[in-house]
Amino acid sequence: MSLPRIPSDSRLQSRFLGCLLGGAIGDALGAPVEFMDLDEIVRAYGERGICDYAPAYGKLGAITDDTQMTLFTAEAMLSAHVAAALQSQEPDFFRAGVASYARWLMTQENSRLLSAGNAKVSWLLQHRKLFTRRAPGTTCLSALHSSRGKATRATNDSKGCGGVMRMAPVGMYFAHALGRERHPDRLLPNIFATGNDLAAITHGHPSGSLSAGAFAVMVSLLLVGDSLGDAIHAAKGELGKHPSHNETLAAIEKAESLAKSRPRERSALRELGKGFVAEEALAMGLYCALSARDFEDGIVLAVNHSGDSDSTGAITGNLLGAAAGTEAIPERWLACLELRSAIEGIAADLAAFPEWRLRAQGDAEERAFYASRYPVG
């Protein structure tokens, strides 16, 4: 037996890898221009804008807090799965999310806290490159500071994009069950609620968390082969069941309309906003993914604007990567992507976890391996 397990379905593995790597690539391509106006980007990189990695944080292919927090969301989903298997109960994604985001916060503060016994050292925390600040969102930092590991929802009124941009792993986790379910509509409320709840750990405004729930549903449906249009339609159906949904729904529908009437236009993208708040970031990612000729075309459009380029790039990359798989991603962007092996490793675990053997008497070695890799608490 070789651990960690490799997913047996190569097609599914390609889509899972495409989703997580695609998001990281959009994040890394947008990182150097995150705080630049479009005019500045054009002056620096030419009329087409930034099309290849440029130095950010002292290197090429550097990820930001968007990918960092996405990885810790993935850890939370898998930690909840392992704990549920060991304790013969339903997964508690919210509790696991609180614990994983607390671990991320430690990477942003002081790694010495880990040696003081304040957190279980998960597999992710063994990647020292995560112990660096990459312009983390002030809302995420302040909310996690306030809660200090307590399983509570944020009390702020923020709808920043820090919730939605990290939520692809929720859709990835549920894609397995969605693919097996004869009536997939039955699972969509649970997917939506999980994304919504995990975003609400840091973002208290309804648009900040509802956008995350809708995004999780879209990712999950793309992974099982639905078109982006159908995935959006289903997500809007779930969104409409929740109070205070109008702002997010209006942003999504504006993105759909502009993608039909004016695809691949920077001026149209500008009408959707700058992406610093959740519903704008989601709408901009959807516009770029709906308009895209291919993966590269969509990502380049998504990062060249006067706004939160890394977050809109990440969302677009998650969507396009989930739909098309790793084959669609240019090799030049994969080659020097920071933490590529860790991203691939956790994506493969999300693709393989239904095959993990955790319950039987003879599964002690595998159980111990994954309990250490994805601890809760």
Coordinates of C-alpha atoms in Angstrom, one line a residue, residues 2-282:
S2 CA 1.3 3.4 -0.9
L3 CA 0.1 6.5 0.9
P4 CA -1.3 9.0 0.2
R5 CA -3.6 7.2 -2.1
I6 CA -3.8 8.2 -5.8
P7 CA -7.3 8.7 -7.2
S8 CA -8.4 5.8 -9.3
D9 CA -10.4 7.9 -11.7
S10 CA -7.8 9.8 -13.9
R11 CA -10.5 12.0 -15.5
L12 CA -11.8 13.2 -12.2
Q13 CA -8.3 13.7 -10.9
S14 CA -7.5 16.0 -13.9
R15 CA -10.6 18.1 -13.1
F16 CA -9.7 18.3 -9.4
L17 CA -6.1 19.2 -10.2
G18 CA -7.3 21.7 -12.8
C19 CA -9.6 23.4 -10.3
L20 CA -7.1 23.9 -7.6
L21 CA -4.1 24.6 -9.8
G22 CA -6.2 26.9 -12.0
G23 CA -7.2 29.0 -9.1
A24 CA -3.6 29.2 -7.9
I25 CA -2.4 30.3 -11.3
G26 CA -5.0 33.0 -11.6
D27 CA -4.0 34.2 -8.2
A28 CA -0.2 34.2 -9.1
L29 CA -0.7 35.9 -12.4
G30 CA -2.8 38.6 -10.7
A31 CA -0.5 39.1 -7.7
P32 CA 1.9 41.6 -9.3
V33 CA -0.9 43.9 -10.5
E34 CA -3.3 43.5 -7.6
F35 CA -2.9 47.1 -6.5
M36 CA -2.5 48.7 -10.0
D37 CA -5.0 50.5 -12.2
L38 CA -5.5 49.2 -15.7
D39 CA -3.7 52.1 -17.2
E40 CA -0.7 51.3 -15.1
I41 CA -0.8 47.7 -16.1
V42 CA -0.9 48.5 -19.8
R43 CA 2.0 50.9 -19.4
A44 CA 4.0 48.2 -17.6
Y45 CA 3.1 45.2 -19.6
G46 CA 1.7 46.3 -23.0
E47 CA -1.7 46.7 -24.5
R48 CA -2.7 43.1 -23.7
G49 CA -1.7 43.5 -20.1
I50 CA 0.1 41.0 -17.9
C51 CA 0.1 37.6 -19.7
D52 CA 2.9 35.8 -17.8
Y53 CA 4.3 35.8 -14.3
A54 CA 6.0 38.9 -13.1
P55 CA 7.9 39.3 -9.9
A56 CA 5.8 39.4 -6.7
Y57 CA 6.9 38.9 -3.2
G58 CA 10.5 38.4 -4.5
K59 CA 9.7 35.6 -7.0
L60 CA 7.9 34.5 -10.1
G61 CA 4.7 32.5 -9.7
A62 CA 4.1 33.6 -6.1
I63 CA 0.7 32.8 -4.6
T64 CA -1.2 35.2 -2.3
D65 CA -3.5 34.8 0.7
D66 CA -6.2 33.6 -1.7
T67 CA -4.4 30.3 -2.4
Q68 CA -3.2 30.0 1.1
M69 CA -6.7 30.2 2.5
T70 CA -8.0 27.9 -0.2
L71 CA -5.6 25.2 0.9
F72 CA -6.7 25.6 4.5
T73 CA -10.3 25.3 3.4
A74 CA -9.4 22.0 1.7
E75 CA -7.7 20.9 4.9
A76 CA -10.9 21.7 6.8
M77 CA -13.1 19.6 4.5
L78 CA -10.7 16.6 4.7
S79 CA -10.2 17.0 8.5
A80 CA -13.9 16.9 9.0
H81 CA -14.2 13.8 6.9
V82 CA -11.4 12.0 8.8
A83 CA -12.9 12.9 12.2
A84 CA -16.4 11.8 11.1
A85 CA -15.0 8.4 9.9
L86 CA -13.1 7.9 13.2
Q87 CA -16.0 8.9 15.4
S88 CA -18.9 7.4 13.3
Q89 CA -20.7 10.7 13.0
E90 CA -21.6 13.3 10.4
P91 CA -18.8 15.7 9.4
D92 CA -18.7 19.0 11.3
F93 CA -17.3 21.2 8.6
F94 CA -17.8 24.4 10.5
R95 CA -15.7 23.2 13.5
A96 CA -13.0 21.9 11.2
G97 CA -13.0 25.2 9.3
V98 CA -12.5 27.2 12.5
A99 CA -9.6 25.0 13.4
S100 CA -8.0 25.2 10.0
Y101 CA -8.4 28.9 9.6
A102 CA -6.8 29.3 13.1
R103 CA -3.8 27.4 11.8
W104 CA -3.6 29.7 8.7
L105 CA -3.7 32.7 11.1
M106 CA -0.7 31.3 12.9
T107 CA 1.2 31.2 9.6
Q108 CA 0.5 34.9 9.3
E109 CA 1.6 35.8 12.8
N110 CA 4.4 33.8 14.5
S111 CA 5.4 30.2 13.7
R112 CA 6.8 29.8 17.2
L113 CA 3.2 29.5 18.4
L114 CA 3.1 26.1 16.8
S115 CA 5.9 24.8 19.0
A116 CA 4.1 26.0 22.0
G117 CA 1.4 23.4 21.5
N118 CA -1.3 25.8 20.4
A119 CA -2.2 23.9 17.3
K120 CA -1.9 20.4 15.8
V121 CA 0.8 20.4 13.2
S122 CA -1.1 19.3 10.1
W123 CA 0.6 18.3 6.8
L124 CA 0.0 21.8 5.4
L125 CA 1.9 23.4 8.3
Q126 CA 4.9 21.4 7.4
H127 CA 5.2 23.6 4.3
R128 CA 7.4 26.5 5.5
K129 CA 6.6 28.6 2.4
L130 CA 3.1 29.1 3.8
F131 CA 4.6 31.0 6.7
T132 CA 4.6 34.4 4.9
R133 CA 2.2 37.3 4.6
R134 CA 0.9 37.8 1.1
A135 CA -1.4 40.8 1.6
P136 CA -4.0 39.0 3.7
G137 CA -7.4 40.5 4.0
T138 CA -7.9 42.7 7.1
T139 CA -11.4 41.3 7.6
C140 CA -10.0 37.7 7.7
L141 CA -7.3 38.6 10.1
S142 CA -9.5 40.7 12.5
A143 CA -12.3 38.1 12.5
L144 CA -10.0 35.3 13.3
H145 CA -8.1 37.3 15.9
S146 CA -11.4 38.0 17.6
S147 CA -12.7 34.4 17.6
R148 CA -9.3 32.8 18.5
G149 CA -10.4 29.4 17.5
K150 CA -14.0 29.6 19.0
A151 CA -16.6 28.1 16.7
T152 CA -18.5 31.3 16.1
R153 CA -19.7 33.3 13.1
A154 CA -18.2 36.7 12.4
T155 CA -19.9 39.7 14.0
N156 CA -18.7 42.2 11.4
D157 CA -20.7 43.6 8.5
S158 CA -18.0 42.8 5.9
K159 CA -18.7 41.4 2.5
G160 CA -15.1 41.4 1.2
C161 CA -14.1 38.8 -1.3
G162 CA -12.0 36.8 1.3
G163 CA -14.8 34.4 1.8
V164 CA -15.8 33.5 -1.8
M165 CA -12.2 33.3 -3.2
R166 CA -11.3 30.4 -0.9
M167 CA -14.4 28.2 -1.3
A168 CA -13.6 26.0 -4.3
P169 CA -12.6 23.0 -2.1
V170 CA -16.2 22.8 -0.7
G171 CA -17.5 22.2 -4.2
M172 CA -14.6 19.7 -4.8
Y173 CA -15.5 17.7 -1.6
F174 CA -19.1 17.3 -2.5
A175 CA -18.6 16.5 -6.2
H176 CA -18.2 12.8 -5.4
A177 CA -21.6 12.5 -3.7
L178 CA -23.1 14.7 -6.4
G179 CA -21.8 12.4 -9.1
R180 CA -23.3 9.4 -7.4
E181 CA -26.7 10.9 -6.5
R182 CA -29.6 10.0 -8.7
H183 CA -31.3 13.2 -7.6
P184 CA -28.4 15.7 -7.3
D185 CA -30.8 18.6 -6.5
R186 CA -31.1 17.0 -3.0
L187 CA -27.4 17.7 -2.3
L188 CA -27.2 21.3 -3.5
P189 CA -28.6 22.9 -0.3
N190 CA -25.9 21.1 1.7
I191 CA -23.2 22.3 -0.6
F192 CA -24.5 25.9 -0.5
A193 CA -24.9 25.9 3.2
T194 CA -21.4 24.6 3.8
G195 CA -19.8 27.3 1.6
N196 CA -22.0 29.9 3.2
D197 CA -21.1 28.8 6.8
L198 CA -17.4 28.6 6.2
A199 CA -17.3 32.1 4.7
A200 CA -19.4 33.4 7.6
I201 CA -16.5 32.5 10.0
T202 CA -14.9 35.7 8.8
H203 CA -17.5 37.7 6.8
G204 CA -20.7 38.7 8.5
H205 CA -22.5 40.4 5.7
P206 CA -25.0 38.1 3.8
S207 CA -23.4 38.9 0.4
G208 CA -20.0 37.9 1.7
S209 CA -21.2 34.4 2.6
L210 CA -24.0 33.8 0.1
S211 CA -21.6 34.4 -2.8
A212 CA -19.4 31.7 -1.3
G213 CA -22.3 29.3 -1.1
A214 CA -23.2 29.9 -4.7
F215 CA -19.6 29.5 -5.9
A216 CA -19.3 26.2 -4.1
V217 CA -22.4 24.9 -5.9
M218 CA -21.0 26.0 -9.3
V219 CA -17.6 24.3 -8.7
S220 CA -19.2 21.1 -7.6
L221 CA -21.5 20.9 -10.7
L222 CA -18.7 21.7 -13.1
L223 CA -16.6 18.9 -11.7
V224 CA -19.4 16.4 -12.5
G225 CA -19.7 17.6 -16.0
D226 CA -22.4 20.3 -16.0
S227 CA -21.9 23.3 -18.2
L228 CA -21.1 26.6 -16.6
G229 CA -24.5 28.0 -17.6
D230 CA -26.3 25.1 -16.0
A231 CA -24.2 25.4 -12.9
I232 CA -25.0 29.1 -12.5
H233 CA -28.7 28.4 -13.0
A234 CA -28.6 25.8 -10.2
A235 CA -26.6 28.0 -7.9
K236 CA -29.1 30.9 -8.5
G237 CA -31.9 28.5 -7.5
E238 CA -30.2 27.8 -4.2
L239 CA -29.3 31.4 -3.7
G240 CA -32.9 32.5 -4.1
K241 CA -34.0 30.4 -1.1
H242 CA -32.0 32.7 1.3
P243 CA -33.0 36.1 2.7
S244 CA -30.9 39.1 1.6
H245 CA -29.9 37.3 -1.7
N246 CA -30.9 40.2 -4.1
E247 CA -27.5 41.8 -4.2
T248 CA -25.6 38.7 -5.1
L249 CA -28.3 37.5 -7.5
A250 CA -28.2 40.8 -9.3
A251 CA -24.4 40.7 -9.7
I252 CA -24.5 37.2 -11.1
E253 CA -27.3 38.0 -13.6
K254 CA -25.5 41.1 -14.7
A255 CA -22.4 39.0 -15.4
E256 CA -24.5 36.5 -17.5
S257 CA -26.0 39.3 -19.5
L258 CA -22.8 41.1 -20.2
A259 CA -21.1 37.8 -21.2
K260 CA -23.8 37.3 -23.8
S261 CA -24.0 40.8 -25.2
R262 CA -20.4 42.0 -24.8
P263 CA -18.0 39.1 -24.2
R264 CA -14.3 39.6 -23.6
E265 CA -14.5 43.4 -23.1
R266 CA -12.5 45.1 -20.4
S267 CA -15.1 47.9 -20.4
A268 CA -17.9 45.4 -19.7
L269 CA -15.8 43.8 -16.9
R270 CA -15.4 47.3 -15.4
E271 CA -19.1 47.6 -15.1
L272 CA -19.2 44.7 -12.8
G273 CA -17.0 46.4 -10.2
K274 CA -13.5 46.0 -9.0
G275 CA -13.8 42.7 -7.2
F276 CA -12.9 43.8 -3.7
V277 CA -16.3 42.7 -2.4
A278 CA -17.7 39.2 -2.7
E279 CA -20.6 39.5 -5.2
E280 CA -18.4 41.7 -7.5
A281 CA -15.5 39.2 -7.4
L282 CA -17.9 36.3 -8.2

